[in-house]
Amino acid sequence: MRASKELFERACRVIPGGVNSPVRAFRAVGGAPVFMIRGHGARLTTADGAELVDFCGSWGPLILGHAHPEVVEAAARALADGATFGASTPGEVELAEALCRMAPLEMVRLVSSGTEAVMTALRLARGFTGRAKILKFDGGYHGHSDALLVSAGSGLLTHGIADSAGVTPGTAADTLSVPYNDLEAARKAAALNARELAAIIVEPVAGNMGLVPPDPGFLAGLRALADETGALLIFDEVITGFRFGPTTYGRLCGVTPDLTTLGKIIGGGLPLAAVGGRADIMRKLAPLGPVYQAGTLSGNPVAVAAGLATLRILERTDPYLALERLGAMLADGLAGVAAGLRTPFHCARLGGVFTPFFCPAPVRNLAQAKAADTRLYAAFFHGMLERGFYLPPSQFEAAFISTAHTETDVAAFLDAARQCLEQACGLSTELV
Ligand code: HOZ
């Protein structure tokens, strides 16, 4: 860890906290962050020369693992033809067509980050409805635009910042937040603000308080609530889009939102995101309509090429059953290991996405996620890191399996997990 330590010391002198995104600082798990120099398939090489099996997956984009040859080739070819033009390119039309067909969406606008996509979706919702308020869910993280830093998940949880400084009371006042999976609370908040509600925004599967799947009927209930109040329903699918099938989670679960935000996977590991949905709403965007949005690097040709290559591979290979199998093997295996522990443990999982929680029952909302034993998660994280496995350095994030992982990787993960869970939690007296 000497090289990483030295790099972190240098970084801390010139970058606030030594990182360009707070969760990377390891504050939620303690210790100094590991610096990465290379990723191939399911494996990372650290600046210290260690090889790690990667279950963080850059927080979601890497469904094909690191440096998939087809993605690398597509991006390299695009880069060789010019990194950016600030003008339209054929690739962005192709990607927009692919997203509209696969998601499906009627129209789509490409941007550079999930934060931008969600910010644009909210502005569109406000411009379309002429209303100001939005309803979100506690622990839902939708990027770091001002309106959404209210009861947000991800780094705000791990760093204990309830609401960010610098967000004006006026902005925060337009954001309502109620517990995830609590349809009744959403109904009450909507009833109190019915004529002012522009949008209900939700991660259809929450991924920024750890993985928290929706209760049956929750998303359909939100659809009905949006219809009753005249608010738009926005699914933030930056994490879930193309993660559980070659499409959106909305399509898989049969609930159609008015707008969808996408990111991560659709950029193949490069900065690219999108907002799309109903054409009558999307037509409000400039230059057609009065809602402004722009970006020098929007639809960047290199990112578009990587994204298109990724979507084509996903469509051609349909790896989702294989990801489901690996996910089940991992989560069932962890449950088996944990059965002999003194400590309550539950592994949330959907497809190839999972979060180990040190708590007795499935987590349904932020309050329950926060009640999990985060010290044990930190011990588990470091135990796994020592044994060559890289997990998200925070309880309140999701871990990802890619198509580059194998059953052998998962079996080795379980073997290591057994060792560090036994060390962190101790075996139950009956089993000793
Ligand atoms: N908040 C991001 C994941 N939900 C972390 C991104 C990063 O640190 O790279």
Coordinates of C-alpha atoms and ligand atoms in Angstrom, one line a residue:
M1 CA 0.0 0.0 0.0
R2 CA 3.0 2.3 0.0
A3 CA 2.5 3.7 -3.5
S4 CA -1.3 4.3 -2.8
K5 CA -0.4 6.0 0.5
E6 CA 2.1 8.3 -1.1
L7 CA -0.3 9.1 -4.0
F8 CA -3.0 9.9 -1.5
E9 CA -0.8 12.2 0.5
R10 CA 0.1 14.1 -2.7
A11 CA -3.6 14.1 -3.7
C12 CA -4.6 15.6 -0.4
R13 CA -2.4 18.6 -1.0
V14 CA -4.1 19.6 -4.2
I15 CA -7.5 17.9 -4.3
P16 CA -10.0 18.5 -1.5
G17 CA -10.0 15.3 0.6
G18 CA -7.6 13.8 -2.0
V19 CA -10.5 12.6 -4.2
N20 CA -12.7 13.8 -7.0
S21 CA -15.8 12.1 -5.6
P22 CA -16.2 11.8 -1.8
V23 CA -17.0 8.1 -1.4
R24 CA -13.6 7.2 -2.9
A25 CA -11.9 8.7 0.2
F26 CA -12.8 5.5 2.2
R27 CA -14.1 7.6 5.1
A28 CA -17.0 5.2 5.5
V29 CA -14.8 2.2 6.0
G30 CA -11.6 3.9 7.3
G31 CA -8.1 3.6 6.0
A32 CA -6.5 5.2 3.0
P33 CA -7.9 4.7 -0.5
V34 CA -6.3 2.3 -3.0
F35 CA -5.2 3.9 -6.3
M36 CA -5.9 1.9 -9.4
I37 CA -3.7 1.8 -12.5
R38 CA -5.3 -0.8 -14.7
G39 CA -8.5 -2.8 -15.2
H40 CA -8.9 -5.9 -17.4
G41 CA -12.0 -8.0 -17.3
A42 CA -13.0 -8.6 -13.7
R43 CA -9.6 -7.6 -12.4
L44 CA -8.0 -4.4 -11.2
T45 CA -4.3 -3.7 -10.7
T46 CA -3.5 -1.2 -8.0
A47 CA -0.6 1.3 -7.8
D48 CA 0.9 -1.1 -5.3
G49 CA 1.0 -3.9 -7.7
A50 CA -1.8 -5.9 -6.1
E51 CA -4.4 -7.7 -8.2
L52 CA -8.0 -7.3 -7.0
V53 CA -11.2 -9.0 -8.2
D54 CA -13.5 -6.0 -8.8
F55 CA -17.0 -6.0 -7.4
C56 CA -17.3 -2.2 -7.4
G57 CA -17.4 -2.0 -11.2
S58 CA -16.8 1.8 -11.1
W59 CA -20.2 2.0 -9.4
G60 CA -22.2 0.5 -12.2
P61 CA -21.0 1.3 -15.8
L62 CA -18.8 -1.8 -16.2
I63 CA -21.4 -4.5 -17.0
L64 CA -18.9 -6.0 -19.4
G65 CA -16.0 -5.7 -17.1
H66 CA -12.9 -3.5 -17.7
A67 CA -11.5 -2.8 -21.1
H68 CA -13.8 -5.1 -23.1
P69 CA -11.9 -5.4 -26.5
E70 CA -14.9 -4.3 -28.6
V71 CA -15.6 -1.3 -26.5
V72 CA -11.9 -0.3 -26.4
E73 CA -11.6 -0.7 -30.2
A74 CA -14.8 1.4 -30.8
A75 CA -13.6 4.2 -28.5
A76 CA -10.1 4.2 -29.9
R77 CA -11.3 4.4 -33.4
A78 CA -13.6 7.3 -32.5
L79 CA -10.8 9.1 -30.7
A80 CA -8.5 8.7 -33.6
D81 CA -11.1 10.5 -35.7
G82 CA -11.3 13.4 -33.4
A83 CA -12.3 13.7 -29.7
T84 CA -15.0 16.3 -30.0
F85 CA -16.5 18.5 -32.6
G86 CA -19.1 20.5 -30.8
A87 CA -21.3 19.6 -33.7
S88 CA -23.6 16.7 -34.5
T89 CA -22.2 13.3 -35.5
P90 CA -23.8 10.1 -37.0
G91 CA -22.9 8.1 -33.9
E92 CA -25.2 10.1 -31.6
V93 CA -28.1 9.5 -34.0
E94 CA -27.4 5.8 -33.9
L95 CA -27.2 5.8 -30.1
A96 CA -30.4 7.8 -29.7
E97 CA -32.1 5.4 -32.1
A98 CA -30.8 2.4 -30.1
L99 CA -31.9 3.9 -26.8
C100 CA -35.4 4.8 -28.2
R101 CA -35.8 1.2 -29.5
M102 CA -34.4 -0.7 -26.5
A103 CA -35.5 1.4 -23.5
P104 CA -38.0 2.2 -25.1
L105 CA -38.3 6.0 -25.3
E106 CA -40.1 8.3 -27.8
M107 CA -37.3 10.8 -27.8
V108 CA -33.9 11.2 -26.0
R109 CA -31.3 13.9 -25.3
L110 CA -27.7 12.9 -24.6
V111 CA -25.8 14.6 -21.9
S112 CA -22.5 13.9 -20.0
S113 CA -23.4 12.7 -16.5
G114 CA -26.3 11.3 -14.5
T115 CA -26.5 14.5 -12.5
E116 CA -27.0 16.5 -15.7
A117 CA -29.6 14.0 -17.0
V118 CA -31.7 14.3 -13.7
M119 CA -31.3 18.0 -13.5
T120 CA -32.6 18.3 -17.1
A121 CA -35.5 15.9 -16.3
L122 CA -36.6 18.0 -13.4
R123 CA -36.4 21.2 -15.3
L124 CA -38.4 19.6 -18.1
A125 CA -41.0 18.4 -15.6
R126 CA -41.3 21.9 -14.2
G127 CA -41.4 23.5 -17.6
F128 CA -44.0 21.1 -18.8
T129 CA -46.3 21.2 -15.8
G130 CA -45.7 24.8 -14.8
R131 CA -45.3 23.6 -11.2
A132 CA -42.4 23.8 -8.8
K133 CA -42.3 21.0 -6.3
I134 CA -40.8 17.5 -6.6
L135 CA -41.3 14.4 -4.5
K136 CA -38.4 12.1 -4.0
F137 CA -37.6 9.3 -1.5
D138 CA -35.2 9.3 1.5
G139 CA -31.9 7.7 0.5
G140 CA -32.7 8.1 -3.2
Y141 CA -29.6 9.7 -4.8
H142 CA -30.1 11.5 -8.1
G143 CA -26.8 13.2 -8.5
H144 CA -25.6 16.4 -6.9
S145 CA -27.8 19.1 -8.4
D146 CA -29.2 21.5 -5.7
A147 CA -32.8 20.4 -5.7
L148 CA -31.9 16.7 -5.1
L149 CA -29.5 17.1 -2.2
V150 CA -32.3 16.7 0.3
S151 CA -32.4 13.4 2.3
A152 CA -30.1 12.0 -0.4
G153 CA -28.2 8.7 -0.3
S154 CA -24.7 7.7 -1.4
G155 CA -21.9 9.9 -0.3
L156 CA -24.1 12.2 1.7
L157 CA -24.9 9.2 4.0
T158 CA -21.4 7.9 4.3
H159 CA -20.1 11.4 5.2
G160 CA -22.9 12.2 7.5
I161 CA -23.9 15.3 5.6
A162 CA -27.7 15.4 5.9
D163 CA -28.2 18.1 3.4
S164 CA -25.4 19.9 1.6
A165 CA -24.3 23.4 2.6
G166 CA -24.8 25.8 -0.3
V167 CA -28.3 24.6 -1.1
T168 CA -30.6 27.6 -0.5
P169 CA -33.7 27.1 1.7
G170 CA -35.8 28.1 -1.2
T171 CA -34.5 25.3 -3.4
A172 CA -34.8 22.7 -0.6
A173 CA -38.3 23.9 0.2
D174 CA -39.4 22.7 -3.3
T175 CA -38.2 19.2 -2.6
L176 CA -40.3 16.8 -0.6
S177 CA -38.9 13.6 0.6
V178 CA -40.7 10.5 2.1
P179 CA -39.5 7.0 2.9
Y180 CA -38.8 4.6 0.0
N181 CA -41.4 1.9 -0.4
D182 CA -44.0 3.9 1.6
L183 CA -46.8 4.5 -0.8
E184 CA -49.0 5.9 1.9
A185 CA -46.4 8.6 2.8
A186 CA -46.1 9.5 -0.8
R187 CA -49.9 9.8 -1.2
K188 CA -50.0 12.1 1.9
A189 CA -47.2 14.3 0.6
A190 CA -48.8 14.5 -2.8
A191 CA -52.2 15.3 -1.3
L192 CA -50.8 18.2 0.6
N193 CA -49.0 19.6 -2.5
A194 CA -51.2 18.2 -5.2
R195 CA -51.5 21.3 -7.4
E196 CA -47.8 22.2 -7.0
L197 CA -46.3 18.8 -7.7
A198 CA -44.3 18.8 -10.9
A199 CA -42.7 15.4 -10.6
I200 CA -42.3 12.2 -8.5
I201 CA -38.7 11.0 -9.0
V202 CA -37.6 7.6 -7.9
E203 CA -34.8 5.1 -8.4
P204 CA -37.1 2.1 -9.4
V205 CA -34.6 -0.1 -7.6
A206 CA -32.8 2.0 -5.0
G207 CA -29.0 1.7 -5.3
N208 CA -27.6 4.5 -3.2
M209 CA -28.5 3.3 0.3
G210 CA -27.2 -0.1 -0.6
L211 CA -29.4 -2.1 -2.9
V212 CA -33.1 -1.8 -1.9
P213 CA -35.6 -3.4 -4.3
P214 CA -39.1 -1.9 -4.6
D215 CA -42.0 -3.6 -2.7
P216 CA -44.6 -5.2 -5.0
G217 CA -47.0 -2.5 -6.2
F218 CA -44.8 0.4 -5.1
L219 CA -43.9 1.6 -8.5
A220 CA -47.3 1.0 -10.0
G221 CA -48.7 3.0 -7.0
L222 CA -46.5 5.9 -7.9
R223 CA -47.6 5.7 -11.5
A224 CA -51.2 6.0 -10.3
L225 CA -50.4 8.8 -7.9
A226 CA -48.6 10.8 -10.7
D227 CA -51.7 10.3 -12.9
E228 CA -54.0 11.5 -10.1
T229 CA -52.1 14.6 -9.3
G230 CA -50.9 15.6 -12.8
A231 CA -47.3 15.2 -11.8
L232 CA -44.8 13.5 -14.1
L233 CA -43.3 10.2 -13.0
I234 CA -39.5 10.1 -13.5
F235 CA -37.6 6.9 -13.2
D236 CA -33.9 7.5 -12.4
E237 CA -32.4 4.5 -14.2
V238 CA -28.8 5.7 -14.1
I239 CA -27.9 2.6 -12.2
T240 CA -30.7 0.2 -13.3
G241 CA -30.9 1.0 -17.0
F242 CA -29.6 -2.0 -19.0
R243 CA -28.4 -3.7 -15.8
F244 CA -31.2 -6.3 -15.4
G245 CA -32.0 -6.8 -19.1
P246 CA -31.2 -5.1 -22.5
T247 CA -33.7 -2.4 -21.5
T248 CA -34.9 -0.3 -18.6
Y249 CA -36.2 -1.6 -15.3
G250 CA -39.4 0.3 -16.1
R251 CA -40.0 -2.0 -19.0
L252 CA -39.0 -5.1 -17.1
C253 CA -41.5 -4.3 -14.3
G254 CA -44.2 -3.1 -16.6
V255 CA -44.5 0.5 -15.2
T256 CA -44.0 3.2 -17.8
P257 CA -42.7 6.5 -16.4
D258 CA -43.1 9.8 -18.3
L259 CA -39.4 10.4 -18.3
T260 CA -36.4 8.2 -17.7
T261 CA -32.8 9.1 -16.9
L262 CA -30.0 6.8 -18.0
G263 CA -26.2 6.8 -17.5
K264 CA -23.4 4.5 -16.5
I265 CA -23.9 1.4 -18.8
I266 CA -25.0 3.5 -21.8
G267 CA -21.6 5.2 -21.9
G268 CA -19.6 2.0 -21.7
G269 CA -17.4 3.5 -18.9
L270 CA -17.1 6.9 -20.5
P271 CA -19.0 10.0 -19.4
L272 CA -22.4 9.8 -21.1
A273 CA -26.0 9.9 -19.8
A274 CA -29.4 10.6 -21.2
V275 CA -32.9 11.8 -20.5
G276 CA -35.8 10.6 -22.5
G277 CA -39.4 9.7 -22.6
R278 CA -42.7 11.1 -23.9
A279 CA -42.2 13.1 -27.1
D280 CA -44.7 15.8 -26.0
I281 CA -42.5 16.5 -22.9
M282 CA -39.1 16.1 -24.7
R283 CA -40.3 18.6 -27.3
K284 CA -40.2 21.3 -24.6
L285 CA -36.4 21.1 -24.7
A286 CA -34.5 23.9 -26.5
P287 CA -34.2 24.5 -29.5
L288 CA -37.8 23.2 -29.9
G289 CA -39.2 24.5 -26.7
P290 CA -38.5 26.9 -23.8
V291 CA -36.6 24.5 -21.4
Y292 CA -32.9 25.2 -21.8
Q293 CA -30.2 22.5 -21.7
A294 CA -26.8 22.5 -23.5
G295 CA -23.3 21.0 -23.2
T296 CA -20.1 21.2 -25.1
L297 CA -19.4 17.5 -24.6
S298 CA -23.0 16.3 -24.9
G299 CA -23.1 13.4 -27.3
N300 CA -19.3 13.2 -27.3
P301 CA -18.2 10.9 -30.1
V302 CA -15.8 8.8 -28.1
A303 CA -18.4 8.2 -25.3
V304 CA -21.1 7.5 -27.9
A305 CA -18.9 4.9 -29.6
A306 CA -18.2 3.1 -26.3
G307 CA -21.9 3.3 -25.3
L308 CA -23.1 2.0 -28.7
A309 CA -20.5 -0.9 -28.6
T310 CA -21.7 -1.8 -25.1
L311 CA -25.4 -1.8 -26.0
R312 CA -24.7 -3.9 -29.2
I313 CA -22.8 -6.5 -27.1
L314 CA -25.6 -6.6 -24.5
E315 CA -28.2 -7.1 -27.2
R316 CA -26.2 -9.7 -29.1
T317 CA -25.1 -11.8 -26.1
D318 CA -28.0 -11.3 -23.7
P319 CA -25.9 -12.0 -20.6
Y320 CA -28.6 -11.4 -18.1
L321 CA -29.4 -15.0 -17.2
A322 CA -25.8 -15.7 -16.6
L323 CA -25.5 -12.5 -14.3
E324 CA -28.6 -13.7 -12.4
R325 CA -27.0 -17.1 -11.9
L326 CA -23.8 -15.6 -10.6
G327 CA -25.7 -13.2 -8.4
A328 CA -27.7 -16.0 -6.9
M329 CA -24.6 -18.1 -6.3
L330 CA -23.0 -15.2 -4.5
A331 CA -25.9 -14.1 -2.4
D332 CA -27.1 -17.6 -1.5
G333 CA -23.5 -18.5 -0.7
L334 CA -23.2 -15.5 1.6
A335 CA -26.4 -16.4 3.3
G336 CA -25.1 -19.9 3.9
V337 CA -21.9 -18.5 5.4
A338 CA -23.8 -16.1 7.5
A339 CA -26.2 -18.8 8.8
G340 CA -23.4 -19.8 11.3
L341 CA -22.7 -16.3 12.5
R342 CA -23.7 -14.7 15.8
T343 CA -24.4 -11.5 13.9
P344 CA -27.6 -10.8 11.9
F345 CA -26.8 -10.7 8.2
H346 CA -28.8 -10.2 5.0
C347 CA -27.6 -9.9 1.5
A348 CA -29.8 -7.8 -0.8
R349 CA -29.6 -8.9 -4.4
L350 CA -31.3 -8.4 -7.8
G351 CA -29.7 -10.0 -10.8
G352 CA -25.9 -9.3 -10.6
V353 CA -26.3 -6.4 -8.1
F354 CA -25.9 -7.0 -4.4
T355 CA -25.3 -5.3 -1.0
P356 CA -24.3 -7.2 2.2
F357 CA -26.2 -5.7 5.2
F358 CA -25.4 -6.6 8.7
C359 CA -29.0 -6.6 9.9
P360 CA -31.7 -9.2 10.5
A361 CA -34.2 -8.7 7.8
P362 CA -34.4 -7.4 4.2
V363 CA -33.9 -3.6 4.1
R364 CA -36.9 -1.7 2.7
N365 CA -36.0 1.9 3.3
L366 CA -33.3 4.3 4.5
A367 CA -34.1 4.0 8.2
Q368 CA -33.5 0.3 8.0
A369 CA -30.4 0.6 5.9
K370 CA -29.0 3.1 8.5
A371 CA -29.8 0.6 11.3
A372 CA -27.4 -2.0 9.8
D373 CA -24.1 -2.4 11.5
T374 CA -21.7 -0.2 9.3
R375 CA -18.7 -1.1 11.5
L376 CA -19.1 -4.7 10.5
Y377 CA -19.4 -3.7 6.9
A378 CA -16.2 -1.8 7.2
A379 CA -14.5 -4.8 8.8
F380 CA -15.9 -7.0 6.0
F381 CA -14.7 -4.6 3.3
H382 CA -11.1 -4.5 4.6
G383 CA -11.0 -8.2 5.2
M384 CA -12.1 -8.8 1.6
L385 CA -9.6 -6.2 0.3
E386 CA -6.8 -8.0 2.1
R387 CA -7.9 -11.2 0.4
G388 CA -7.9 -9.6 -3.0
F389 CA -11.5 -8.5 -3.5
Y390 CA -12.6 -4.9 -4.1
L391 CA -16.1 -4.0 -2.9
P392 CA -17.7 -0.5 -2.7
P393 CA -16.0 1.3 0.2
S394 CA -19.4 2.2 1.8
Q395 CA -22.4 0.3 3.2
F396 CA -24.6 2.6 1.3
E397 CA -23.7 1.6 -2.3
A398 CA -24.4 -1.3 -4.5
A399 CA -21.8 -3.9 -5.6
F400 CA -21.8 -5.2 -9.2
I401 CA -21.0 -8.5 -11.0
S402 CA -20.0 -8.2 -14.6
T403 CA -19.9 -10.6 -17.5
A404 CA -16.2 -10.9 -17.0
H405 CA -16.7 -12.6 -13.6
T406 CA -16.8 -16.4 -13.5
E407 CA -18.1 -19.0 -11.1
T408 CA -14.5 -19.5 -10.0
D409 CA -14.3 -15.8 -9.0
V410 CA -17.6 -16.1 -7.1
A411 CA -16.4 -19.3 -5.3
A412 CA -13.2 -17.6 -4.3
F413 CA -15.2 -14.5 -3.1
L414 CA -17.3 -16.8 -0.9
D415 CA -14.3 -18.6 0.4
A416 CA -12.7 -15.2 1.4
A417 CA -16.1 -14.0 2.7
R418 CA -16.3 -17.0 5.0
Q419 CA -12.9 -16.2 6.5
C420 CA -13.5 -12.6 7.1
L421 CA -17.1 -12.9 8.3
E422 CA -15.9 -15.5 10.8
Q423 CA -13.2 -13.1 11.8
A424 CA -15.4 -10.1 12.0
C425 CA -18.5 -11.7 13.5
G426 CA -17.4 -14.9 15.2
L427 CA -19.1 -18.3 14.8
S428 CA -22.3 -19.0 16.7
T429 CA -21.8 -21.0 19.8
E430 CA -23.9 -23.9 18.5
L431 CA -21.4 -24.3 15.6
V432 CA -18.1 -23.9 17.5
Ligands
HOZ1 N1 -21.9 8.4 -5.5 C1 -21.3 7.6 -6.5 C2 -21.9 6.2 -6.4 N2 -23.3 6.1 -6.1 C3 -19.8 7.4 -6.3 C4 -19.2 7.8 -7.6 C5 -17.6 7.8 -7.4 O1 -17.1 8.0 -6.3 O2 -17.0 7.5 -8.4

